[in-house]
């Protein structure tokens, strides 16, 4: 059973930074793509960023230039560096992994609160 465990969320002031981590129980190199989604209360889950096995990255327009996704295959961990955080970035951030075949795996999420 694949497990994805997120960490690094918390309370930060506007303009601040956080780094989220997603640790996988299996080799992340086995996944085509890994990514981060977020869901705020009353809103649909939205894709934030993803990274392919080859290292190509994609970002939602709302986070381009502020967020950076990266992966460390040796640690089986994907990171999301979030800078210049805004109140509208507040949400539960959820890690996601797409296998070569089958449905994606999801973590439980980590809460990010942006408030002064």
Short mmCIF file of N, CA and C in Angstrom, two decimals:
data_model
loop_
_atom_site.label_atom_id
_atom_site.label_comp_id
_atom_site.label_asym_id
_atom_site.label_seq_id
_atom_site.Cartn_x
_atom_site.Cartn_y
_atom_site.Cartn_z
N UNK A 1 0.84 -1.18 0.00
CA UNK A 1 0.00 0.00 0.00
C UNK A 1 0.89 1.25 0.00
N UNK A 2 0.64 2.13 -0.95
CA UNK A 2 1.41 3.36 -1.04
C UNK A 2 0.90 4.36 -0.01
N UNK A 3 1.81 4.95 0.72
CA UNK A 3 1.44 6.02 1.65
C UNK A 3 2.21 7.28 1.31
N UNK A 4 1.50 8.39 1.34
CA UNK A 4 2.09 9.70 1.15
C UNK A 4 1.83 10.51 2.40
N UNK A 5 2.87 11.00 3.03
CA UNK A 5 2.72 11.73 4.28
C UNK A 5 3.28 13.14 4.13
N UNK A 6 2.38 14.10 4.26
CA UNK A 6 2.78 15.50 4.14
C UNK A 6 3.18 16.08 5.50
N UNK A 7 4.04 17.07 5.45
CA UNK A 7 4.44 17.80 6.64
C UNK A 7 4.91 19.19 6.24
N UNK A 8 5.05 20.06 7.23
CA UNK A 8 5.59 21.39 6.97
C UNK A 8 4.58 22.51 6.96
N UNK A 9 3.31 22.18 7.08
CA UNK A 9 2.31 23.22 7.11
C UNK A 9 2.35 23.98 8.43
N UNK A 10 1.58 25.05 8.48
CA UNK A 10 1.53 25.84 9.70
C UNK A 10 0.97 27.22 9.45
N UNK A 11 1.18 28.08 10.43
CA UNK A 11 0.70 29.47 10.35
C UNK A 11 1.87 30.36 9.95
N UNK A 12 1.64 31.20 8.96
CA UNK A 12 2.67 32.11 8.49
C UNK A 12 2.03 33.45 8.16
N UNK A 13 2.78 34.52 8.33
CA UNK A 13 2.26 35.84 7.99
C UNK A 13 2.32 36.06 6.49
N UNK A 14 1.47 36.93 5.98
CA UNK A 14 1.55 37.27 4.55
C UNK A 14 2.97 37.73 4.19
N UNK A 15 3.44 37.24 3.07
CA UNK A 15 4.80 37.53 2.63
C UNK A 15 5.82 36.52 3.12
N UNK A 16 5.41 35.64 4.00
CA UNK A 16 6.31 34.65 4.56
C UNK A 16 6.48 33.44 3.66
N UNK A 17 7.24 32.47 4.18
CA UNK A 17 7.56 31.26 3.41
C UNK A 17 7.33 30.01 4.24
N UNK A 18 7.04 28.94 3.53
CA UNK A 18 6.95 27.61 4.13
C UNK A 18 7.49 26.61 3.13
N UNK A 19 8.01 25.50 3.63
CA UNK A 19 8.39 24.40 2.75
C UNK A 19 7.63 23.16 3.18
N UNK A 20 6.84 22.64 2.26
CA UNK A 20 6.09 21.41 2.51
C UNK A 20 6.89 20.22 2.00
N UNK A 21 6.72 19.11 2.69
CA UNK A 21 7.36 17.86 2.29
C UNK A 21 6.31 16.77 2.13
N UNK A 22 6.55 15.89 1.19
CA UNK A 22 5.68 14.73 0.98
C UNK A 22 6.58 13.51 0.91
N UNK A 23 6.53 12.70 1.95
CA UNK A 23 7.36 11.51 2.00
C UNK A 23 6.54 10.30 1.56
N UNK A 24 7.08 9.56 0.60
CA UNK A 24 6.39 8.38 0.07
C UNK A 24 6.96 7.11 0.68
N UNK A 25 6.10 6.09 0.78
CA UNK A 25 6.52 4.82 1.35
C UNK A 25 7.16 3.90 0.31
N UNK A 26 7.17 4.38 -0.94
CA UNK A 26 7.78 3.62 -2.02
C UNK A 26 8.70 4.55 -2.80
N UNK A 27 9.44 3.97 -3.73
CA UNK A 27 10.33 4.78 -4.55
C UNK A 27 9.52 5.72 -5.43
N UNK A 28 9.76 7.03 -5.30
CA UNK A 28 8.97 7.98 -6.08
C UNK A 28 9.33 7.93 -7.55
N UNK A 29 10.47 7.34 -7.87
CA UNK A 29 10.84 7.20 -9.28
C UNK A 29 9.91 6.25 -10.01
N UNK A 30 9.07 5.54 -9.27
CA UNK A 30 8.11 4.62 -9.90
C UNK A 30 6.87 5.37 -10.40
N UNK A 31 6.73 6.62 -10.02
CA UNK A 31 5.56 7.41 -10.43
C UNK A 31 5.87 8.26 -11.64
N UNK A 32 4.90 8.38 -12.53
CA UNK A 32 5.06 9.26 -13.68
C UNK A 32 5.17 10.71 -13.25
N UNK A 33 4.27 11.09 -12.37
CA UNK A 33 4.18 12.48 -11.93
C UNK A 33 3.83 12.52 -10.46
N UNK A 34 4.41 13.47 -9.77
CA UNK A 34 3.99 13.76 -8.40
C UNK A 34 3.66 15.24 -8.32
N UNK A 35 2.71 15.54 -7.43
CA UNK A 35 2.31 16.93 -7.38
C UNK A 35 1.66 17.33 -6.09
N UNK A 36 1.31 18.60 -6.06
CA UNK A 36 0.61 19.18 -4.92
C UNK A 36 -0.70 19.79 -5.39
N UNK A 37 -1.73 19.53 -4.63
CA UNK A 37 -3.03 20.16 -4.81
C UNK A 37 -3.35 20.91 -3.52
N UNK A 38 -4.36 21.74 -3.60
CA UNK A 38 -4.82 22.40 -2.39
C UNK A 38 -6.33 22.54 -2.43
N UNK A 39 -6.89 22.60 -1.23
CA UNK A 39 -8.34 22.76 -1.13
C UNK A 39 -8.65 23.68 0.03
N UNK A 40 -9.30 24.77 -0.28
CA UNK A 40 -9.74 25.72 0.73
C UNK A 40 -11.21 25.45 1.06
N UNK A 41 -11.66 25.85 2.24
CA UNK A 41 -13.06 25.61 2.62
C UNK A 41 -14.02 26.19 1.59
N UNK A 42 -14.97 25.37 1.15
CA UNK A 42 -15.98 25.81 0.21
C UNK A 42 -15.50 25.92 -1.22
N UNK A 43 -14.28 25.50 -1.48
CA UNK A 43 -13.74 25.60 -2.84
C UNK A 43 -13.36 24.22 -3.36
N UNK A 44 -13.26 24.12 -4.68
CA UNK A 44 -12.85 22.86 -5.28
C UNK A 44 -11.34 22.66 -5.10
N UNK A 45 -10.97 21.40 -5.09
CA UNK A 45 -9.55 21.09 -5.05
C UNK A 45 -8.90 21.57 -6.34
N UNK A 46 -7.75 22.22 -6.21
CA UNK A 46 -7.08 22.72 -7.40
C UNK A 46 -5.62 22.25 -7.42
N UNK A 47 -5.14 22.03 -8.61
CA UNK A 47 -3.74 21.65 -8.78
C UNK A 47 -2.86 22.86 -8.57
N UNK A 48 -1.80 22.67 -7.80
CA UNK A 48 -0.86 23.76 -7.52
C UNK A 48 0.39 23.62 -8.38
N UNK A 49 0.98 22.42 -8.34
CA UNK A 49 2.22 22.20 -9.08
C UNK A 49 2.43 20.71 -9.21
N UNK A 50 3.16 20.32 -10.27
CA UNK A 50 3.55 18.93 -10.39
C UNK A 50 4.91 18.81 -11.04
N UNK A 51 5.49 17.63 -10.86
CA UNK A 51 6.83 17.38 -11.39
C UNK A 51 6.86 15.96 -11.94
N UNK A 52 7.39 15.82 -13.13
CA UNK A 52 7.44 14.52 -13.77
C UNK A 52 8.67 13.72 -13.32
N UNK A 53 8.69 12.46 -13.70
CA UNK A 53 9.84 11.62 -13.38
C UNK A 53 11.12 12.23 -13.96
N UNK A 54 10.97 12.87 -15.10
CA UNK A 54 12.12 13.47 -15.75
C UNK A 54 12.51 14.83 -15.20
N UNK A 55 11.69 15.36 -14.29
CA UNK A 55 12.01 16.63 -13.67
C UNK A 55 11.33 17.84 -14.25
N UNK A 56 10.48 17.65 -15.25
CA UNK A 56 9.72 18.78 -15.79
C UNK A 56 8.67 19.22 -14.78
N UNK A 57 8.47 20.53 -14.70
CA UNK A 57 7.54 21.07 -13.71
C UNK A 57 6.43 21.89 -14.36
N UNK A 58 5.31 21.94 -13.70
CA UNK A 58 4.18 22.74 -14.13
C UNK A 58 3.57 23.41 -12.90
N UNK A 59 3.09 24.63 -13.09
CA UNK A 59 2.53 25.38 -11.98
C UNK A 59 1.20 26.02 -12.36
N UNK A 60 0.34 26.15 -11.38
CA UNK A 60 -0.86 26.94 -11.58
C UNK A 60 -0.44 28.41 -11.75
N UNK A 61 -1.18 29.13 -12.56
CA UNK A 61 -0.83 30.53 -12.82
C UNK A 61 -0.75 31.33 -11.52
N UNK A 62 -1.60 30.98 -10.58
CA UNK A 62 -1.67 31.75 -9.34
C UNK A 62 -0.43 31.63 -8.46
N UNK A 63 0.41 30.63 -8.72
CA UNK A 63 1.59 30.44 -7.87
C UNK A 63 2.90 30.57 -8.63
N UNK A 64 2.84 30.76 -9.93
CA UNK A 64 4.06 30.88 -10.73
C UNK A 64 4.94 32.01 -10.21
N UNK A 65 6.22 31.72 -10.09
CA UNK A 65 7.16 32.72 -9.61
C UNK A 65 7.26 32.79 -8.11
N UNK A 66 6.35 32.12 -7.40
CA UNK A 66 6.38 32.15 -5.93
C UNK A 66 6.63 30.76 -5.33
N UNK A 67 6.12 29.73 -5.99
CA UNK A 67 6.25 28.36 -5.49
C UNK A 67 7.22 27.59 -6.37
N UNK A 68 7.93 26.65 -5.75
CA UNK A 68 8.85 25.78 -6.48
C UNK A 68 8.67 24.35 -6.00
N UNK A 69 8.43 23.45 -6.94
CA UNK A 69 8.32 22.04 -6.61
C UNK A 69 9.64 21.35 -6.95
N UNK A 70 10.03 20.41 -6.12
CA UNK A 70 11.27 19.67 -6.38
C UNK A 70 11.12 18.26 -5.82
N UNK A 71 12.04 17.41 -6.20
CA UNK A 71 11.98 16.03 -5.74
C UNK A 71 13.37 15.54 -5.37
N UNK A 72 13.42 14.67 -4.38
CA UNK A 72 14.67 14.03 -3.98
C UNK A 72 14.41 12.53 -4.03
N UNK A 73 14.83 11.91 -5.11
CA UNK A 73 14.55 10.48 -5.28
C UNK A 73 15.22 9.64 -4.20
N UNK A 74 16.38 10.07 -3.73
CA UNK A 74 17.10 9.30 -2.71
C UNK A 74 16.32 9.26 -1.40
N UNK A 75 15.55 10.32 -1.14
CA UNK A 75 14.77 10.39 0.09
C UNK A 75 13.29 10.06 -0.15
N UNK A 76 12.96 9.76 -1.40
CA UNK A 76 11.56 9.47 -1.75
C UNK A 76 10.63 10.58 -1.27
N UNK A 77 11.05 11.80 -1.51
CA UNK A 77 10.32 12.96 -0.99
C UNK A 77 10.19 14.03 -2.06
N UNK A 78 9.02 14.64 -2.09
CA UNK A 78 8.75 15.77 -2.95
C UNK A 78 8.52 16.99 -2.07
N UNK A 79 9.02 18.12 -2.51
CA UNK A 79 8.92 19.35 -1.73
C UNK A 79 8.13 20.42 -2.47
N UNK A 80 7.56 21.31 -1.71
CA UNK A 80 6.95 22.50 -2.29
C UNK A 80 7.43 23.70 -1.48
N UNK A 81 8.31 24.47 -2.07
CA UNK A 81 8.78 25.70 -1.44
C UNK A 81 7.82 26.82 -1.80
N UNK A 82 7.25 27.43 -0.79
CA UNK A 82 6.25 28.47 -1.01
C UNK A 82 6.77 29.78 -0.44
N UNK A 83 6.95 30.76 -1.29
CA UNK A 83 7.43 32.08 -0.90
C UNK A 83 6.37 33.14 -1.18
N UNK A 84 6.53 34.28 -0.57
CA UNK A 84 5.61 35.40 -0.77
C UNK A 84 4.16 34.96 -0.62
N UNK A 85 3.90 34.26 0.45
CA UNK A 85 2.56 33.70 0.67
C UNK A 85 1.52 34.80 0.85
N UNK A 86 0.35 34.52 0.32
CA UNK A 86 -0.78 35.44 0.38
C UNK A 86 -1.92 34.79 1.17
N UNK A 87 -2.82 35.56 1.71
CA UNK A 87 -3.97 34.97 2.42
C UNK A 87 -4.75 33.98 1.56
N UNK A 88 -4.82 34.24 0.26
CA UNK A 88 -5.56 33.34 -0.62
C UNK A 88 -4.85 32.01 -0.86
N UNK A 89 -3.61 31.88 -0.39
CA UNK A 89 -2.91 30.60 -0.48
C UNK A 89 -3.31 29.65 0.65
N UNK A 90 -4.01 30.16 1.63
CA UNK A 90 -4.41 29.32 2.76
C UNK A 90 -5.32 28.19 2.30
N UNK A 91 -4.97 26.96 2.70
CA UNK A 91 -5.72 25.78 2.28
C UNK A 91 -5.08 24.55 2.91
N UNK A 92 -5.72 23.43 2.71
CA UNK A 92 -5.08 22.15 3.00
C UNK A 92 -4.33 21.74 1.74
N UNK A 93 -3.04 21.49 1.90
CA UNK A 93 -2.21 21.10 0.77
C UNK A 93 -2.03 19.59 0.78
N UNK A 94 -2.31 19.00 -0.36
CA UNK A 94 -2.38 17.55 -0.46
C UNK A 94 -1.41 17.04 -1.52
N UNK A 95 -0.65 16.04 -1.15
CA UNK A 95 0.32 15.43 -2.07
C UNK A 95 -0.37 14.38 -2.93
N UNK A 96 0.12 14.24 -4.14
CA UNK A 96 -0.51 13.35 -5.11
C UNK A 96 0.57 12.63 -5.91
N UNK A 97 0.31 11.38 -6.26
CA UNK A 97 1.28 10.62 -7.06
C UNK A 97 0.53 9.80 -8.09
N UNK A 98 0.96 9.95 -9.36
CA UNK A 98 0.33 9.21 -10.46
C UNK A 98 1.24 8.05 -10.86
N UNK A 99 0.74 6.82 -10.69
CA UNK A 99 1.53 5.68 -11.13
C UNK A 99 1.48 5.54 -12.65
N UNK A 100 2.27 4.63 -13.18
CA UNK A 100 2.25 4.39 -14.62
C UNK A 100 0.89 3.86 -15.05
N UNK A 101 0.33 2.98 -14.24
CA UNK A 101 -0.99 2.41 -14.51
C UNK A 101 -1.83 2.52 -13.25
N UNK A 102 -3.06 2.88 -13.41
CA UNK A 102 -3.96 2.90 -12.26
C UNK A 102 -4.29 4.29 -11.77
N UNK A 103 -5.01 4.31 -10.68
CA UNK A 103 -5.49 5.57 -10.11
C UNK A 103 -4.41 6.24 -9.28
N UNK A 104 -4.52 7.56 -9.11
CA UNK A 104 -3.51 8.26 -8.31
C UNK A 104 -3.65 7.97 -6.83
N UNK A 105 -2.56 8.21 -6.12
CA UNK A 105 -2.54 8.11 -4.67
C UNK A 105 -2.56 9.52 -4.08
N UNK A 106 -3.18 9.62 -2.90
CA UNK A 106 -3.31 10.91 -2.24
C UNK A 106 -2.86 10.82 -0.80
N UNK A 107 -2.27 11.90 -0.32
CA UNK A 107 -1.96 12.00 1.10
C UNK A 107 -3.15 12.55 1.86
N UNK A 108 -2.94 12.75 3.16
CA UNK A 108 -4.02 13.26 4.01
C UNK A 108 -4.06 14.79 4.03
N UNK A 109 -2.96 15.41 3.69
CA UNK A 109 -2.93 16.86 3.63
C UNK A 109 -2.28 17.50 4.83
N UNK A 110 -1.82 18.73 4.63
CA UNK A 110 -1.26 19.54 5.70
C UNK A 110 -1.82 20.95 5.58
N UNK A 111 -2.21 21.51 6.71
CA UNK A 111 -2.89 22.80 6.72
C UNK A 111 -1.89 23.95 6.61
N UNK A 112 -2.18 24.86 5.72
CA UNK A 112 -1.40 26.10 5.60
C UNK A 112 -2.34 27.27 5.88
N UNK A 113 -1.97 28.07 6.86
CA UNK A 113 -2.76 29.25 7.22
C UNK A 113 -1.89 30.48 7.03
N UNK A 114 -2.41 31.46 6.30
CA UNK A 114 -1.67 32.70 6.04
C UNK A 114 -2.48 33.84 6.63
N UNK A 115 -1.96 34.37 7.70
CA UNK A 115 -2.70 35.41 8.41
C UNK A 115 -1.76 36.23 9.27
N UNK A 116 -2.11 37.51 9.41
CA UNK A 116 -1.32 38.37 10.29
C UNK A 116 -1.92 38.39 11.68
#
